[in-house]
CSV table of C-alpha atoms and ligand atoms in Angstrom, one decimal:
chain,number,residue,atom,x,y,z
A,207,MET,CA,68.8,85.5,104.3
A,208,SER,CA,69.4,88.9,104.0
A,209,SER,CA,69.1,90.8,100.7
A,210,ARG,CA,69.6,94.4,101.7
A,211,VAL,CA,72.1,95.0,104.6
A,212,THR,CA,73.6,98.4,106.2
A,213,ALA,CA,77.2,97.9,108.3
A,214,VAL,CA,79.1,100.7,109.7
A,215,ALA,CA,82.8,100.5,110.6
A,216,HIS,CA,85.0,103.0,112.2
A,217,ALA,CA,88.9,104.3,110.6
A,218,ASN,CA,91.4,103.7,112.8
A,219,ILE,CA,94.5,105.2,113.5
A,220,ALA,CA,98.0,103.1,113.8
A,221,LEU,CA,100.5,104.0,116.8
A,222,CYS,CA,102.9,100.9,115.5
A,223,LYS,CA,102.1,101.1,111.7
A,224,TYR,CA,102.5,97.9,109.1
A,225,TRP,CA,104.1,99.2,106.3
A,226,GLY,CA,105.1,96.0,103.6
A,227,LYS,CA,103.1,93.4,102.9
A,228,SER,CA,103.7,90.1,101.0
A,229,GLY,CA,102.0,87.0,99.3
A,230,PRO,CA,98.8,85.9,97.6
A,231,LEU,CA,96.9,86.5,101.2
A,232,ASP,CA,98.8,90.4,101.9
A,233,THR,CA,100.7,89.0,104.6
A,234,PRO,CA,102.0,92.1,106.5
A,235,ALA,CA,105.4,92.5,106.7
A,236,THR,CA,105.1,94.3,110.1
A,237,PRO,CA,103.1,93.6,113.1
A,238,SER,CA,100.7,97.1,114.2
A,239,ILE,CA,98.4,98.4,116.8
A,240,SER,CA,96.2,101.1,116.2
A,241,LEU,CA,92.8,102.8,117.7
A,242,ALA,CA,89.4,103.2,116.1
A,243,LEU,CA,88.4,106.7,115.8
A,244,ASP,CA,84.6,107.4,116.4
A,245,SER,CA,84.2,110.7,114.2
A,246,LEU,CA,85.5,109.1,110.9
A,247,THR,CA,82.8,106.5,109.9
A,248,THR,CA,81.8,104.4,106.3
A,249,THR,CA,78.6,103.4,106.3
A,250,THR,CA,78.1,100.8,103.4
A,251,HIS,CA,74.6,99.5,102.0
A,252,VAL,CA,74.9,96.1,100.1
A,253,SER,CA,71.9,94.8,98.2
A,254,ARG,CA,71.7,92.0,95.6
A,255,ILE,CA,70.6,92.7,92.1
A,256,ASP,CA,70.2,90.7,89.3
A,257,GLY,CA,72.2,92.8,86.6
A,258,GLU,CA,75.2,91.4,85.1
A,259,SER,CA,77.9,93.2,87.1
A,260,ASP,CA,78.3,94.9,90.4
A,261,GLU,CA,77.8,98.6,91.2
A,262,VAL,CA,79.9,100.4,92.9
A,263,LEU,CA,78.6,103.9,94.9
A,264,ILE,CA,81.1,105.9,96.6
A,265,ASN,CA,79.9,109.2,98.4
A,266,GLY,CA,76.9,109.0,96.1
A,267,GLN,CA,78.8,109.1,93.0
A,268,VAL,CA,79.1,106.1,90.8
A,269,ALA,CA,83.0,104.9,91.4
A,270,GLU,CA,85.0,104.1,87.9
A,271,GLY,CA,88.2,103.0,86.9
A,272,ILE,CA,90.8,101.8,89.9
A,273,GLU,CA,88.0,102.7,92.5
A,274,ARG,CA,85.5,100.5,91.0
A,275,GLU,CA,87.9,97.9,90.2
A,276,ARG,CA,89.3,97.7,93.5
A,277,VAL,CA,85.7,97.0,95.0
A,278,VAL,CA,85.2,94.1,92.6
A,279,ARG,CA,88.3,92.5,93.0
A,280,TYR,CA,87.2,92.6,96.7
A,281,LEU,CA,83.9,90.9,95.5
A,282,ASP,CA,85.8,88.6,93.8
A,283,ILE,CA,87.7,86.9,96.3
A,284,TRP,CA,84.5,86.1,98.4
A,285,ARG,CA,82.8,85.0,95.2
A,286,SER,CA,86.2,82.7,95.1
A,287,GLU,CA,85.8,81.4,98.1
A,288,ASN,CA,81.6,80.5,97.9
A,289,TYR,CA,80.7,82.8,100.6
A,290,ILE,CA,78.8,85.2,98.2
A,291,SER,CA,77.4,84.2,94.8
A,292,GLY,CA,75.6,86.9,92.4
A,293,HIS,CA,76.1,90.5,92.2
A,294,LEU,CA,75.9,93.3,94.4
A,295,ARG,CA,74.9,97.0,94.6
A,296,ILE,CA,77.5,98.4,97.2
A,297,ASP,CA,76.6,102.1,98.2
A,298,SER,CA,79.4,103.5,100.5
A,299,GLU,CA,79.8,106.7,102.9
A,300,ASN,CA,82.6,108.1,104.5
A,301,SER,CA,81.9,111.0,107.4
A,302,PHE,CA,85.9,112.0,106.0
A,303,PRO,CA,88.0,113.0,103.2
A,304,MET,CA,89.2,110.0,101.4
A,305,ALA,CA,92.6,108.7,99.9
A,306,SER,CA,94.6,110.7,101.4
A,307,GLY,CA,96.3,108.9,104.5
A,308,LEU,CA,93.0,109.3,106.3
A,309,ALA,CA,92.8,105.1,106.6
A,310,SER,CA,89.6,105.4,104.6
A,311,SER,CA,90.2,102.1,103.5
A,312,SER,CA,90.0,100.7,106.6
A,313,SER,CA,86.8,101.6,107.3
A,314,ALA,CA,85.7,101.3,103.7
A,315,PHE,CA,86.7,97.1,103.3
A,316,ALA,CA,85.1,96.6,107.5
A,317,ALA,CA,82.1,97.9,106.6
A,318,LEU,CA,82.3,96.1,103.3
A,319,ALA,CA,83.2,92.9,104.8
A,320,THR,CA,80.6,93.2,107.8
A,321,ALA,CA,77.9,93.9,105.7
A,322,LEU,CA,79.4,90.5,102.9
A,323,ASN,CA,78.8,88.5,106.5
A,324,GLU,CA,75.6,89.2,106.6
A,325,LEU,CA,74.5,88.4,103.3
A,326,SER,CA,77.2,85.3,103.5
A,327,GLU,CA,75.6,82.0,102.5
A,328,GLN,CA,78.3,80.9,105.3
A,329,ARG,CA,79.4,81.0,108.8
A,330,ILE,CA,81.9,83.0,108.8
A,331,SER,CA,84.3,83.5,112.3
A,332,GLN,CA,85.0,86.9,113.6
A,333,THR,CA,88.6,85.6,113.0
A,334,MET,CA,87.9,84.9,109.2
A,335,LEU,CA,85.8,88.0,109.2
A,336,SER,CA,88.8,89.9,110.5
A,337,GLN,CA,91.1,87.8,107.7
A,338,LEU,CA,89.0,88.5,104.7
A,339,ALA,CA,88.5,92.2,105.7
A,340,ARG,CA,92.7,92.2,105.4
A,341,ARG,CA,92.8,91.4,102.0
A,342,GLY,CA,90.8,94.1,101.3
A,343,SER,CA,93.2,97.0,102.9
A,344,GLY,CA,95.6,95.6,105.5
A,345,SER,CA,94.2,98.0,108.2
A,346,ALA,CA,90.7,97.1,107.7
A,347,ALA,CA,91.5,93.9,109.9
A,348,ARG,CA,92.1,96.1,113.3
A,349,SER,CA,88.7,97.9,112.4
A,350,ILE,CA,86.1,94.9,112.6
A,351,SER,CA,87.6,94.4,116.4
A,352,GLY,CA,87.8,98.3,116.7
A,353,GLY,CA,89.2,100.1,120.1
A,354,LEU,CA,93.1,99.3,120.3
A,355,SER,CA,93.7,96.3,118.4
A,356,SER,CA,96.7,94.3,116.9
A,357,LEU,CA,97.5,92.8,114.3
A,358,SER,CA,100.3,90.6,113.8
A,359,SER,CA,102.9,90.2,110.7
A,360,GLY,CA,102.3,86.1,111.1
A,361,ASP,CA,100.7,83.6,108.2
A,362,ASN,CA,97.2,85.5,107.4
A,363,PRO,CA,96.4,87.0,110.5
A,364,ALA,CA,93.5,88.2,111.9
A,365,SER,CA,93.2,91.6,114.4
A,366,ARG,CA,93.3,91.2,118.1
A,367,LEU,CA,91.4,93.7,120.6
A,368,LEU,CA,93.6,94.9,122.7
A,369,VAL,CA,91.5,97.2,124.7
A,370,PRO,CA,87.8,97.6,124.4
A,371,ALA,CA,86.9,101.3,123.1
A,372,GLU,CA,85.5,102.1,126.4
A,373,ASP,CA,88.4,101.5,128.7
A,374,VAL,CA,90.5,103.5,126.5
A,375,PRO,CA,91.4,107.3,128.2
A,376,TRP,CA,93.0,108.7,125.3
A,377,GLY,CA,91.6,110.0,122.1
A,378,MET,CA,92.9,111.3,118.6
A,379,VAL,CA,92.8,114.8,117.0
A,380,VAL,CA,92.4,114.9,112.8
A,381,GLY,CA,94.0,117.9,111.2
A,382,VAL,CA,93.0,117.5,108.0
A,383,VAL,CA,95.1,119.7,105.7
A,384,ASP,CA,94.7,121.3,101.7
A,385,SER,CA,96.3,118.2,99.5
A,386,ASP,CA,95.5,116.2,96.3
A,387,ASP,CA,94.6,112.7,96.2
A,388,LYS,CA,97.6,110.5,96.7
A,389,LYS,CA,99.8,109.8,94.2
A,390,TYR,CA,100.8,106.5,95.5
A,391,SER,CA,98.2,104.1,96.9
A,392,SER,CA,99.1,102.2,99.9
A,393,ARG,CA,99.6,98.8,98.1
A,394,ALA,CA,101.8,100.7,95.2
A,395,GLY,CA,103.8,102.8,97.8
A,396,MET,CA,104.9,99.5,99.6
A,397,LYS,CA,106.0,97.7,97.0
A,398,LEU,CA,107.7,100.5,95.9
A,399,ALA,CA,109.7,101.1,99.5
A,400,GLU,CA,110.1,97.4,99.3
A,401,GLN,CA,111.9,97.3,96.3
A,402,SER,CA,114.0,100.7,96.5
A,403,SER,CA,114.2,101.8,100.0
A,404,PRO,CA,117.8,101.2,101.3
A,405,TYR,CA,115.8,101.9,104.8
A,406,TYR,CA,112.7,98.9,104.0
A,407,ARG,CA,114.6,96.1,105.9
A,408,ARG,CA,115.9,98.3,109.0
A,409,TRP,CA,112.2,99.7,109.2
A,410,VAL,CA,110.7,96.0,109.2
A,411,LEU,CA,113.1,95.1,112.3
A,412,GLN,CA,112.4,98.6,114.1
A,413,ALA,CA,108.5,98.0,113.5
A,414,ARG,CA,108.9,94.6,114.9
A,415,HIS,CA,110.6,96.0,117.7
A,416,ASP,CA,108.4,99.2,118.2
A,417,TYR,CA,105.3,96.6,118.8
A,418,ARG,CA,107.2,94.8,121.6
A,419,TYR,CA,107.3,98.0,123.1
A,420,MET,CA,104.5,99.5,122.7
A,421,LEU,CA,102.6,96.5,123.6
A,422,HIS,CA,104.6,96.9,127.1
A,423,ALA,CA,103.9,100.4,127.3
A,424,LEU,CA,100.0,99.7,127.0
A,425,ARG,CA,99.8,97.9,129.9
A,426,SER,CA,101.0,100.9,132.2
A,427,TRP,CA,98.8,103.4,130.2
A,428,ASP,CA,101.5,105.5,129.8
A,429,LEU,CA,101.0,108.3,127.3
A,430,VAL,CA,104.7,109.4,127.4
A,431,GLU,CA,106.1,106.3,126.5
A,432,VAL,CA,103.3,105.4,124.4
A,433,GLY,CA,103.1,108.9,122.2
A,434,GLU,CA,107.1,109.1,122.1
A,435,LEU,CA,107.1,105.4,120.5
A,436,ALA,CA,104.0,106.4,118.5
A,437,GLU,CA,105.9,109.3,116.6
A,438,SER,CA,109.4,107.5,116.1
A,439,ASN,CA,107.6,104.7,114.7
A,440,SER,CA,105.7,107.2,112.3
A,441,ASN,CA,108.8,108.9,111.2
A,442,ALA,CA,111.1,105.7,110.9
A,443,MET,CA,108.2,104.9,108.1
A,444,HIS,CA,108.6,107.9,107.0
A,445,GLY,CA,111.9,107.7,106.7
A,446,CYS,CA,111.6,104.8,104.7
A,447,MET,CA,109.1,106.3,102.4
A,448,LEU,CA,111.1,109.2,101.6
A,449,ALA,CA,114.6,106.7,100.5
A,450,SER,CA,112.3,105.0,98.0
A,451,ARG,CA,113.0,105.6,94.4
A,452,PRO,CA,110.9,107.8,93.1
A,453,SER,CA,110.6,109.1,96.7
A,454,LEU,CA,107.4,108.4,98.6
A,455,MET,CA,106.6,111.7,100.1
A,456,TYR,CA,103.1,111.8,101.8
A,457,TRP,CA,103.5,115.2,103.8
A,458,GLN,CA,102.5,118.4,102.6
A,459,ALA,CA,103.6,121.7,104.2
A,460,GLY,CA,100.5,121.6,106.3
A,461,THR,CA,101.6,118.2,107.8
A,462,MET,CA,105.0,120.0,108.5
A,463,ASP,CA,103.1,122.4,110.2
A,464,ILE,CA,100.9,120.3,112.7
A,465,MET,CA,104.5,118.1,113.7
A,466,HIS,CA,106.4,120.9,114.5
A,467,SER,CA,103.3,122.8,116.0
A,468,VAL,CA,102.9,119.2,118.5
A,469,VAL,CA,106.3,119.6,119.7
A,470,SER,CA,106.3,123.2,120.8
A,471,TRP,CA,102.6,122.3,122.5
A,472,ARG,CA,104.5,119.3,124.6
A,473,GLU,CA,107.2,122.1,125.6
A,474,GLU,CA,104.6,124.1,126.7
A,475,GLY,CA,103.4,121.2,129.1
A,476,LEU,CA,100.5,119.3,126.8
A,477,LEU,CA,100.8,116.0,126.0
A,478,ALA,CA,100.3,115.8,122.3
A,479,TYR,CA,102.0,113.2,120.1
A,480,TYR,CA,101.6,113.3,116.2
A,481,THR,CA,101.1,110.3,113.7
A,482,VAL,CA,100.9,110.3,110.1
A,483,ASP,CA,99.5,107.3,107.9
A,484,ALA,CA,100.7,107.4,103.9
A,485,GLY,CA,99.0,110.6,103.5
A,486,SER,CA,99.3,114.2,104.6
A,487,HIS,CA,96.6,114.6,107.3
A,488,VAL,CA,97.7,114.0,110.9
A,489,ALA,CA,96.7,112.5,113.9
A,490,VAL,CA,97.9,113.6,117.4
A,491,LEU,CA,97.1,111.4,120.3
A,492,CYS,CA,96.2,113.1,123.7
A,493,HIS,CA,94.4,112.5,127.1
A,494,LEU,CA,90.7,112.5,126.8
A,495,ASP,CA,90.4,115.8,128.9
A,496,ASP,CA,93.1,117.4,126.4
A,497,LEU,CA,90.8,116.8,123.5
A,498,SER,CA,89.0,120.0,123.4
A,499,GLU,CA,92.3,121.9,123.8
A,500,VAL,CA,94.1,120.0,121.2
A,501,ALA,CA,91.4,120.5,118.7
A,502,GLU,CA,91.6,124.3,119.8
A,503,ARG,CA,95.0,124.5,119.3
A,504,MET,CA,94.9,122.5,116.1
A,505,GLN,CA,92.1,124.8,114.9
A,506,SER,CA,94.5,127.5,114.9
A,507,ILE,CA,97.3,126.4,112.7
A,508,ASN,CA,96.7,128.4,109.2
A,509,SER,CA,97.2,125.3,107.1
A,510,VAL,CA,94.2,123.2,108.8
A,511,VAL,CA,91.3,123.3,106.9
A,512,ARG,CA,89.3,120.6,109.5
A,513,VAL,CA,89.7,119.4,112.3
A,514,ILE,CA,88.1,116.3,113.8
A,515,ALA,CA,88.3,115.1,117.4
A,516,ASN,CA,88.0,111.5,118.0
A,517,ARG,CA,87.3,109.5,121.1
A,518,ALA,CA,88.1,105.6,120.7
A,519,ALA,CA,85.5,103.7,118.2
A,520,GLY,CA,84.0,99.9,119.3
A,521,PRO,CA,84.0,96.9,116.3
A,522,ALA,CA,82.7,97.4,112.9
A,523,GLY,CA,78.9,96.4,113.1
A,524,LEU,CA,75.5,95.9,111.5
A,525,VAL,CA,73.1,98.8,112.0
A,526,ALA,CA,69.8,97.3,109.5
A,527,CYS,CA,69.4,94.4,107.3
A,528,ARG,CA,65.9,92.8,105.8
B,1477,PMV,O1,95.7,99.0,104.9
B,1477,PMV,P1,96.3,99.5,103.8
B,1477,PMV,O2,96.6,98.2,103.2
B,1477,PMV,O3,96.2,100.3,102.8
B,1477,PMV,O4,97.7,100.4,104.9
B,1477,PMV,C1,97.8,101.2,105.6
B,1477,PMV,C2,98.9,101.6,105.9
B,1477,PMV,C3,99.1,102.4,106.9
B,1477,PMV,O5,98.0,103.4,107.1
B,1477,PMV,C4,100.1,103.6,106.7
B,1477,PMV,C5,99.9,101.7,108.2
B,1477,PMV,C6,98.7,101.2,108.8
B,1477,PMV,O6,98.8,100.5,109.6
B,1477,PMV,O7,97.1,101.7,108.9
């Protein structure tokens, strides 16, 4: 049995978003489809320790408060199911900004679950691993399988690989804008939207509809259809969020700058489509051939502080164990 394990996972950005969850297993209220991104990675080292409690380091800093609690609570799920025992040291590094709507929890919990699986005393199937990753962060389930993956909204779902990374002809350019850490975590935001947004039920219906159309559009690799759907799905989710009380306004001025720019690039003939998670940064879907053109245009927007170009990424995996 290994005593020190390193795993890597890629963050994913959804083309059809999940927003809303319920029940003890955090069942997603809406089905989703996402693309895993090769430049957005989390590398997590996990080792057994003799101490009285878990040690959690994130980007080289000892994690405290809610950040630490979230990881320890997640380890407790694995311990309560007897998949692991004893205390652990978790040391996790991200290649990109955290807690600002760049899906850092998707890669973080997928990498952690992958490492824990290797340390586990039991055999865990890929399905179960994806289900367990989902308990840390809903989107993490999709980073287990990578590429273009879906996650249904049924009971205790696992992700399903729709298209492996090497067969995806599209990429995403992420525009990072100036922003503080987000005020509402996805979990808190989902609860608030469900309890207070007049559009929440409508969003859930729309999201289910978008999901079916997206599966259809993906079969013919129609970027116009997929892109338009991804954009309107993102807008519908933010419409629901914005109408919550208090309003879940994740967008910053820079977010709007990028969205308007993408629309104007399209008018000039460049096929590019934006999508925004629960945060202020923007991911732009385009053909792989247009990736550098989109990255260059993104760089020229004043409010953009960093540009990250991505191809599709593969599944989460182990890089070392001993
Ligand atoms: O993975 P969570 O539970 O933090 O929620 C992610 C929600 C969105 O990123 C907004 C949408 C999605 O499907 O990834």
